[in-house]
């Protein structure tokens, strides 16, 4: 359905709509499934390279993947920022702005992607400097990163495409596009890496092809579906204020992402100081948090779209209902995940490692890891709310505060209670992120809806 463009001369008006349980799950369910396809890529690549029987190649894949996780995850603002801005344009029924936001995001993705390609030697050098692997592993990393970096423009375009799709509430299409990207990636990585014996370079080439095909298919579907009557002019697309707003939102989200990565790096660093067995156990247990995160990310995505749409529509009842429903469902889902980890955690740990010492250590700290979905649920949902409302500066500031407190707590508690203290600090960090944003929510909501008439009818 086309979105009618609002007349330029019309004053902003309230556009009421309802938010129900079905609206939340219409986005949550397909996007949860989409996010769950992501770890399959790592498992496939590891299995392909592992069958080659070269330990240095396997180590190079792990290090190379870490380099890309750091580079690409900090660019995730192209997805989240686009979702919030698009959802607000949808709520305002401004079809021209919906398309303009899309083309601005595509332009930004291409520029950043090309910069990453050109900066590949520097990125590789920094990654190797930070991790300091052996020369055999380093050579494999260079090969992998060199080939895979050509996927950067396509991968970032896919971020922008997914952000647009989710901003319009089309979770099913988002799932379909992720299946195209990840499915092609998996098939071609097996073909190039194993069948054609391309090794790690073949695995990287499979990723490049998967991202490229996903970008082509996504652009083809979206451009064909755009209403020509809403087509923005070139001047509207390159509008200075529009770009500045997108850059400001994306900048704040990027800073927030850097802080989040920094917190996990500190967690890993302090765990490493407690010994190799504890480090390995923490790495195993963090997988429980990551699995819980895939489920909660789907609910957070629903919050992004529904909250963003209500802000654009200037309709507070829809905003309040979206917040209530996503918090309620998010807490319920996190409770189920925590219960599952308590009951099946030992079996999951046994599946992930055969090392007896690591299994015993992980069992000692399993309760802490099992609580991470419950402790972090509000943080995930509040991130979705603040991203949808494009209150990115507030989200950035609270992340900075939370990371600073986490760092103090991590050093202090670890010194007092060892690894138990480190996990306690992690739970404090997750909870603080969520509750700090929840505490600021009423003030930000009042500011956003201050000019809205009390009776929009």
PDB file of N, CA, C and O in Angstrom, residues 45 60-61 64-65 67-68 72 113 116-121 123-124 138-155 185 188-189 192-193 198-212:
ATOM      1  N   UNK A  45      31.070 -21.736   8.236  1.00  0.00           N
ATOM      2  CA  UNK A  45      32.442 -21.371   7.870  1.00  0.00           C
ATOM      3  C   UNK A  45      33.456 -22.167   8.685  1.00  0.00           C
ATOM      4  O   UNK A  45      34.479 -22.638   8.154  1.00  0.00           O
ATOM      5  N   UNK A  60      42.977 -18.477  11.664  1.00  0.00           N
ATOM      6  CA  UNK A  60      42.857 -17.271  10.838  1.00  0.00           C
ATOM      7  C   UNK A  60      41.420 -16.880  10.605  1.00  0.00           C
ATOM      8  O   UNK A  60      41.069 -15.692  10.587  1.00  0.00           O
ATOM      9  N   UNK A  61      40.546 -17.896  10.442  1.00  0.00           N
ATOM     10  CA  UNK A  61      39.117 -17.610  10.279  1.00  0.00           C
ATOM     11  C   UNK A  61      38.559 -16.949  11.534  1.00  0.00           C
ATOM     12  O   UNK A  61      37.809 -15.965  11.446  1.00  0.00           O
ATOM     13  N   UNK A  64      39.991 -13.402  11.707  1.00  0.00           N
ATOM     14  CA  UNK A  64      39.411 -12.587  10.644  1.00  0.00           C
ATOM     15  C   UNK A  64      37.962 -12.250  10.895  1.00  0.00           C
ATOM     16  O   UNK A  64      37.512 -11.117  10.664  1.00  0.00           O
ATOM     17  N   UNK A  65      37.197 -13.232  11.391  1.00  0.00           N
ATOM     18  CA  UNK A  65      35.789 -12.986  11.702  1.00  0.00           C
ATOM     19  C   UNK A  65      35.655 -11.951  12.816  1.00  0.00           C
ATOM     20  O   UNK A  65      34.739 -11.115  12.802  1.00  0.00           O
ATOM     21  N   UNK A  67      37.732  -9.484  13.393  1.00  0.00           N
ATOM     22  CA  UNK A  67      38.000  -8.177  12.776  1.00  0.00           C
ATOM     23  C   UNK A  67      36.734  -7.633  12.109  1.00  0.00           C
ATOM     24  O   UNK A  67      36.389  -6.457  12.261  1.00  0.00           O
ATOM     25  N   UNK A  68      36.026  -8.497  11.386  1.00  0.00           N
ATOM     26  CA  UNK A  68      34.809  -8.051  10.705  1.00  0.00           C
ATOM     27  C   UNK A  68      33.675  -7.773  11.684  1.00  0.00           C
ATOM     28  O   UNK A  68      32.882  -6.855  11.467  1.00  0.00           O
ATOM     29  N   UNK A  72      32.039  -4.232  11.253  1.00  0.00           N
ATOM     30  CA  UNK A  72      30.665  -4.170  10.761  1.00  0.00           C
ATOM     31  C   UNK A  72      29.656  -3.874  11.864  1.00  0.00           C
ATOM     32  O   UNK A  72      28.657  -3.209  11.619  1.00  0.00           O
ATOM     33  N   UNK A 113      31.118   1.909   2.890  1.00  0.00           N
ATOM     34  CA  UNK A 113      31.598   0.634   2.372  1.00  0.00           C
ATOM     35  C   UNK A 113      32.844   0.788   1.526  1.00  0.00           C
ATOM     36  O   UNK A 113      33.802   0.006   1.651  1.00  0.00           O
ATOM     37  N   UNK A 116      35.830   1.475   3.695  1.00  0.00           N
ATOM     38  CA  UNK A 116      36.315   0.250   4.335  1.00  0.00           C
ATOM     39  C   UNK A 116      37.163  -0.572   3.372  1.00  0.00           C
ATOM     40  O   UNK A 116      38.188  -1.150   3.758  1.00  0.00           O
ATOM     41  N   UNK A 117      36.723  -0.651   2.103  1.00  0.00           N
ATOM     42  CA  UNK A 117      37.496  -1.391   1.101  1.00  0.00           C
ATOM     43  C   UNK A 117      38.881  -0.765   0.940  1.00  0.00           C
ATOM     44  O   UNK A 117      39.901  -1.464   0.930  1.00  0.00           O
ATOM     45  N   UNK A 118      38.933   0.554   0.817  1.00  0.00           N
ATOM     46  CA  UNK A 118      40.209   1.244   0.635  1.00  0.00           C
ATOM     47  C   UNK A 118      41.091   1.150   1.878  1.00  0.00           C
ATOM     48  O   UNK A 118      42.320   1.148   1.780  1.00  0.00           O
ATOM     49  N   UNK A 119      40.449   1.069   3.045  1.00  0.00           N
ATOM     50  CA  UNK A 119      41.202   1.029   4.301  1.00  0.00           C
ATOM     51  C   UNK A 119      41.535  -0.392   4.733  1.00  0.00           C
ATOM     52  O   UNK A 119      42.045  -0.596   5.844  1.00  0.00           O
ATOM     53  N   UNK A 120      41.282  -1.374   3.882  1.00  0.00           N
ATOM     54  CA  UNK A 120      41.490  -2.780   4.259  1.00  0.00           C
ATOM     55  C   UNK A 120      42.895  -3.056   4.794  1.00  0.00           C
ATOM     56  O   UNK A 120      43.041  -3.715   5.840  1.00  0.00           O
ATOM     57  N   UNK A 121      43.963  -2.576   4.153  1.00  0.00           N
ATOM     58  CA  UNK A 121      45.299  -2.858   4.710  1.00  0.00           C
ATOM     59  C   UNK A 121      45.478  -2.327   6.125  1.00  0.00           C
ATOM     60  O   UNK A 121      46.075  -3.004   6.975  1.00  0.00           O
ATOM     61  N   UNK A 123      43.015  -1.703   8.354  1.00  0.00           N
ATOM     62  CA  UNK A 123      42.145  -2.465   9.256  1.00  0.00           C
ATOM     63  C   UNK A 123      42.781  -3.806   9.601  1.00  0.00           C
ATOM     64  O   UNK A 123      42.790  -4.231  10.760  1.00  0.00           O
ATOM     65  N   UNK A 124      43.332  -4.480   8.589  1.00  0.00           N
ATOM     66  CA  UNK A 124      43.993  -5.761   8.822  1.00  0.00           C
ATOM     67  C   UNK A 124      45.188  -5.605   9.745  1.00  0.00           C
ATOM     68  O   UNK A 124      45.385  -6.392  10.686  1.00  0.00           O
ATOM     69  N   UNK A 138      48.435 -15.209  10.848  1.00  0.00           N
ATOM     70  CA  UNK A 138      48.368 -13.843  10.331  1.00  0.00           C
ATOM     71  C   UNK A 138      48.230 -13.829   8.809  1.00  0.00           C
ATOM     72  O   UNK A 138      47.475 -13.033   8.248  1.00  0.00           O
ATOM     73  N   UNK A 139      48.961 -14.720   8.136  1.00  0.00           N
ATOM     74  CA  UNK A 139      48.886 -14.777   6.676  1.00  0.00           C
ATOM     75  C   UNK A 139      47.488 -15.192   6.226  1.00  0.00           C
ATOM     76  O   UNK A 139      46.948 -14.670   5.245  1.00  0.00           O
ATOM     77  N   UNK A 140      46.886 -16.123   6.949  1.00  0.00           N
ATOM     78  CA  UNK A 140      45.521 -16.543   6.639  1.00  0.00           C
ATOM     79  C   UNK A 140      44.536 -15.406   6.859  1.00  0.00           C
ATOM     80  O   UNK A 140      43.603 -15.205   6.078  1.00  0.00           O
ATOM     81  N   UNK A 141      44.753 -14.657   7.928  1.00  0.00           N
ATOM     82  CA  UNK A 141      43.892 -13.498   8.211  1.00  0.00           C
ATOM     83  C   UNK A 141      43.970 -12.496   7.070  1.00  0.00           C
ATOM     84  O   UNK A 141      42.946 -11.959   6.616  1.00  0.00           O
ATOM     85  N   UNK A 142      45.163 -12.233   6.590  1.00  0.00           N
ATOM     86  CA  UNK A 142      45.330 -11.265   5.491  1.00  0.00           C
ATOM     87  C   UNK A 142      44.548 -11.714   4.256  1.00  0.00           C
ATOM     88  O   UNK A 142      43.893 -10.888   3.601  1.00  0.00           O
ATOM     89  N   UNK A 143      44.629 -12.983   3.938  1.00  0.00           N
ATOM     90  CA  UNK A 143      43.902 -13.499   2.770  1.00  0.00           C
ATOM     91  C   UNK A 143      42.402 -13.366   2.961  1.00  0.00           C
ATOM     92  O   UNK A 143      41.679 -12.882   2.075  1.00  0.00           O
ATOM     93  N   UNK A 144      41.918 -13.782   4.125  1.00  0.00           N
ATOM     94  CA  UNK A 144      40.478 -13.762   4.404  1.00  0.00           C
ATOM     95  C   UNK A 144      39.922 -12.341   4.387  1.00  0.00           C
ATOM     96  O   UNK A 144      38.898 -12.061   3.742  1.00  0.00           O
ATOM     97  N   UNK A 145      40.602 -11.440   5.095  1.00  0.00           N
ATOM     98  CA  UNK A 145      40.103 -10.059   5.187  1.00  0.00           C
ATOM     99  C   UNK A 145      40.174  -9.372   3.829  1.00  0.00           C
ATOM    100  O   UNK A 145      39.256  -8.634   3.445  1.00  0.00           O
ATOM    101  N   UNK A 146      41.243  -9.609   3.072  1.00  0.00           N
ATOM    102  CA  UNK A 146      41.375  -8.983   1.758  1.00  0.00           C
ATOM    103  C   UNK A 146      40.199  -9.347   0.853  1.00  0.00           C
ATOM    104  O   UNK A 146      39.598  -8.476   0.211  1.00  0.00           O
ATOM    105  N   UNK A 147      39.861 -10.622   0.798  1.00  0.00           N
ATOM    106  CA  UNK A 147      38.767 -11.053  -0.077  1.00  0.00           C
ATOM    107  C   UNK A 147      37.417 -10.587   0.467  1.00  0.00           C
ATOM    108  O   UNK A 147      36.607 -10.002  -0.255  1.00  0.00           O
ATOM    109  N   UNK A 148      37.188 -10.830   1.740  1.00  0.00           N
ATOM    110  CA  UNK A 148      35.859 -10.545   2.287  1.00  0.00           C
ATOM    111  C   UNK A 148      35.555  -9.055   2.342  1.00  0.00           C
ATOM    112  O   UNK A 148      34.387  -8.656   2.293  1.00  0.00           O
ATOM    113  N   UNK A 149      36.578  -8.219   2.442  1.00  0.00           N
ATOM    114  CA  UNK A 149      36.331  -6.782   2.550  1.00  0.00           C
ATOM    115  C   UNK A 149      35.611  -6.232   1.325  1.00  0.00           C
ATOM    116  O   UNK A 149      34.947  -5.195   1.412  1.00  0.00           O
ATOM    117  N   UNK A 150      35.688  -6.925   0.188  1.00  0.00           N
ATOM    118  CA  UNK A 150      34.956  -6.475  -0.995  1.00  0.00           C
ATOM    119  C   UNK A 150      33.437  -6.579  -0.798  1.00  0.00           C
ATOM    120  O   UNK A 150      32.674  -6.032  -1.584  1.00  0.00           O
ATOM    121  N   UNK A 151      33.025  -7.268   0.255  1.00  0.00           N
ATOM    122  CA  UNK A 151      31.593  -7.358   0.551  1.00  0.00           C
ATOM    123  C   UNK A 151      31.083  -6.137   1.302  1.00  0.00           C
ATOM    124  O   UNK A 151      29.865  -5.974   1.462  1.00  0.00           O
ATOM    125  N   UNK A 152      31.987  -5.263   1.777  1.00  0.00           N
ATOM    126  CA  UNK A 152      31.590  -4.162   2.650  1.00  0.00           C
ATOM    127  C   UNK A 152      30.491  -3.272   2.059  1.00  0.00           C
ATOM    128  O   UNK A 152      29.478  -3.022   2.721  1.00  0.00           O
ATOM    129  N   UNK A 153      30.631  -2.766   0.812  1.00  0.00           N
ATOM    130  CA  UNK A 153      29.549  -1.926   0.279  1.00  0.00           C
ATOM    131  C   UNK A 153      28.218  -2.660   0.204  1.00  0.00           C
ATOM    132  O   UNK A 153      27.161  -2.092   0.520  1.00  0.00           O
ATOM    133  N   UNK A 154      28.254  -3.938  -0.194  1.00  0.00           N
ATOM    134  CA  UNK A 154      27.019  -4.716  -0.300  1.00  0.00           C
ATOM    135  C   UNK A 154      26.417  -4.985   1.085  1.00  0.00           C
ATOM    136  O   UNK A 154      25.201  -4.887   1.269  1.00  0.00           O
ATOM    137  N   UNK A 155      27.269  -5.320   2.048  1.00  0.00           N
ATOM    138  CA  UNK A 155      26.786  -5.614   3.396  1.00  0.00           C
ATOM    139  C   UNK A 155      26.122  -4.389   4.020  1.00  0.00           C
ATOM    140  O   UNK A 155      25.057  -4.489   4.650  1.00  0.00           O
ATOM    141  N   UNK A 185      25.162 -17.294   1.171  1.00  0.00           N
ATOM    142  CA  UNK A 185      26.476 -17.294   1.816  1.00  0.00           C
ATOM    143  C   UNK A 185      26.883 -18.718   2.203  1.00  0.00           C
ATOM    144  O   UNK A 185      28.000 -19.170   1.913  1.00  0.00           O
ATOM    145  N   UNK A 188      27.403 -21.047  -1.043  1.00  0.00           N
ATOM    146  CA  UNK A 188      28.586 -20.716  -1.829  1.00  0.00           C
ATOM    147  C   UNK A 188      29.880 -20.870  -1.031  1.00  0.00           C
ATOM    148  O   UNK A 188      30.932 -21.176  -1.609  1.00  0.00           O
ATOM    149  N   UNK A 189      29.818 -20.664   0.279  1.00  0.00           N
ATOM    150  CA  UNK A 189      31.018 -20.893   1.092  1.00  0.00           C
ATOM    151  C   UNK A 189      31.397 -22.366   1.060  1.00  0.00           C
ATOM    152  O   UNK A 189      32.586 -22.709   0.989  1.00  0.00           O
ATOM    153  N   UNK A 192      32.658 -22.939  -2.792  1.00  0.00           N
ATOM    154  CA  UNK A 192      33.972 -22.368  -3.100  1.00  0.00           C
ATOM    155  C   UNK A 192      35.062 -22.863  -2.147  1.00  0.00           C
ATOM    156  O   UNK A 192      36.198 -23.098  -2.559  1.00  0.00           O
ATOM    157  N   UNK A 193      34.699 -22.989  -0.869  1.00  0.00           N
ATOM    158  CA  UNK A 193      35.713 -23.327   0.118  1.00  0.00           C
ATOM    159  C   UNK A 193      36.060 -24.800   0.170  1.00  0.00           C
ATOM    160  O   UNK A 193      37.233 -25.160   0.335  1.00  0.00           O
ATOM    161  N   UNK A 198      38.784 -24.036  -2.479  1.00  0.00           N
ATOM    162  CA  UNK A 198      39.306 -22.670  -2.400  1.00  0.00           C
ATOM    163  C   UNK A 198      39.789 -22.295  -1.020  1.00  0.00           C
ATOM    164  O   UNK A 198      40.382 -21.219  -0.834  1.00  0.00           O
ATOM    165  N   UNK A 199      39.510 -23.146  -0.032  1.00  0.00           N
ATOM    166  CA  UNK A 199      39.972 -22.870   1.324  1.00  0.00           C
ATOM    167  C   UNK A 199      39.333 -21.619   1.915  1.00  0.00           C
ATOM    168  O   UNK A 199      38.188 -21.282   1.625  1.00  0.00           O
ATOM    169  N   UNK A 200      40.107 -20.920   2.713  1.00  0.00           N
ATOM    170  CA  UNK A 200      39.558 -19.757   3.414  1.00  0.00           C
ATOM    171  C   UNK A 200      39.229 -18.624   2.453  1.00  0.00           C
ATOM    172  O   UNK A 200      38.297 -17.848   2.679  1.00  0.00           O
ATOM    173  N   UNK A 201      39.958 -18.522   1.351  1.00  0.00           N
ATOM    174  CA  UNK A 201      39.630 -17.512   0.344  1.00  0.00           C
ATOM    175  C   UNK A 201      38.279 -17.830  -0.294  1.00  0.00           C
ATOM    176  O   UNK A 201      37.487 -16.924  -0.584  1.00  0.00           O
ATOM    177  N   UNK A 202      37.985 -19.102  -0.506  1.00  0.00           N
ATOM    178  CA  UNK A 202      36.693 -19.501  -1.051  1.00  0.00           C
ATOM    179  C   UNK A 202      35.556 -19.201  -0.102  1.00  0.00           C
ATOM    180  O   UNK A 202      34.468 -18.776  -0.518  1.00  0.00           O
ATOM    181  N   UNK A 203      35.792 -19.423   1.199  1.00  0.00           N
ATOM    182  CA  UNK A 203      34.781 -19.092   2.211  1.00  0.00           C
ATOM    183  C   UNK A 203      34.483 -17.592   2.182  1.00  0.00           C
ATOM    184  O   UNK A 203      33.326 -17.158   2.218  1.00  0.00           O
ATOM    185  N   UNK A 204      35.528 -16.783   2.111  1.00  0.00           N
ATOM    186  CA  UNK A 204      35.345 -15.323   2.063  1.00  0.00           C
ATOM    187  C   UNK A 204      34.620 -14.898   0.792  1.00  0.00           C
ATOM    188  O   UNK A 204      33.745 -14.012   0.824  1.00  0.00           O
ATOM    189  N   UNK A 205      34.951 -15.543  -0.335  1.00  0.00           N
ATOM    190  CA  UNK A 205      34.289 -15.218  -1.594  1.00  0.00           C
ATOM    191  C   UNK A 205      32.809 -15.568  -1.543  1.00  0.00           C
ATOM    192  O   UNK A 205      31.968 -14.838  -2.090  1.00  0.00           O
ATOM    193  N   UNK A 206      32.459 -16.662  -0.872  1.00  0.00           N
ATOM    194  CA  UNK A 206      31.057 -17.013  -0.696  1.00  0.00           C
ATOM    195  C   UNK A 206      30.289 -15.930   0.044  1.00  0.00           C
ATOM    196  O   UNK A 206      29.141 -15.615  -0.295  1.00  0.00           O
ATOM    197  N   UNK A 207      30.934 -15.333   1.031  1.00  0.00           N
ATOM    198  CA  UNK A 207      30.313 -14.230   1.783  1.00  0.00           C
ATOM    199  C   UNK A 207      30.099 -13.014   0.889  1.00  0.00           C
ATOM    200  O   UNK A 207      29.040 -12.375   0.934  1.00  0.00           O
ATOM    201  N   UNK A 208      31.102 -12.681   0.078  1.00  0.00           N
ATOM    202  CA  UNK A 208      30.985 -11.548  -0.843  1.00  0.00           C
ATOM    203  C   UNK A 208      29.796 -11.757  -1.781  1.00  0.00           C
ATOM    204  O   UNK A 208      28.966 -10.849  -1.974  1.00  0.00           O
ATOM    205  N   UNK A 209      29.678 -12.945  -2.352  1.00  0.00           N
ATOM    206  CA  UNK A 209      28.596 -13.231  -3.296  1.00  0.00           C
ATOM    207  C   UNK A 209      27.235 -13.196  -2.612  1.00  0.00           C
ATOM    208  O   UNK A 209      26.245 -12.713  -3.176  1.00  0.00           O
ATOM    209  N   UNK A 210      27.160 -13.723  -1.385  1.00  0.00           N
ATOM    210  CA  UNK A 210      25.903 -13.706  -0.649  1.00  0.00           C
ATOM    211  C   UNK A 210      25.427 -12.289  -0.366  1.00  0.00           C
ATOM    212  O   UNK A 210      24.238 -11.966  -0.553  1.00  0.00           O
ATOM    213  N   UNK A 211      26.338 -11.433   0.091  1.00  0.00           N
ATOM    214  CA  UNK A 211      25.973 -10.040   0.370  1.00  0.00           C
ATOM    215  C   UNK A 211      25.573  -9.307  -0.913  1.00  0.00           C
ATOM    216  O   UNK A 211      24.630  -8.517  -0.930  1.00  0.00           O
ATOM    217  N   UNK A 212      26.313  -9.573  -2.006  1.00  0.00           N
ATOM    218  CA  UNK A 212      26.019  -8.906  -3.275  1.00  0.00           C
ATOM    219  C   UNK A 212      24.647  -9.303  -3.798  1.00  0.00           C
ATOM    220  O   UNK A 212      23.855  -8.453  -4.231  1.00  0.00           O
TER     221      UNK A 212
END
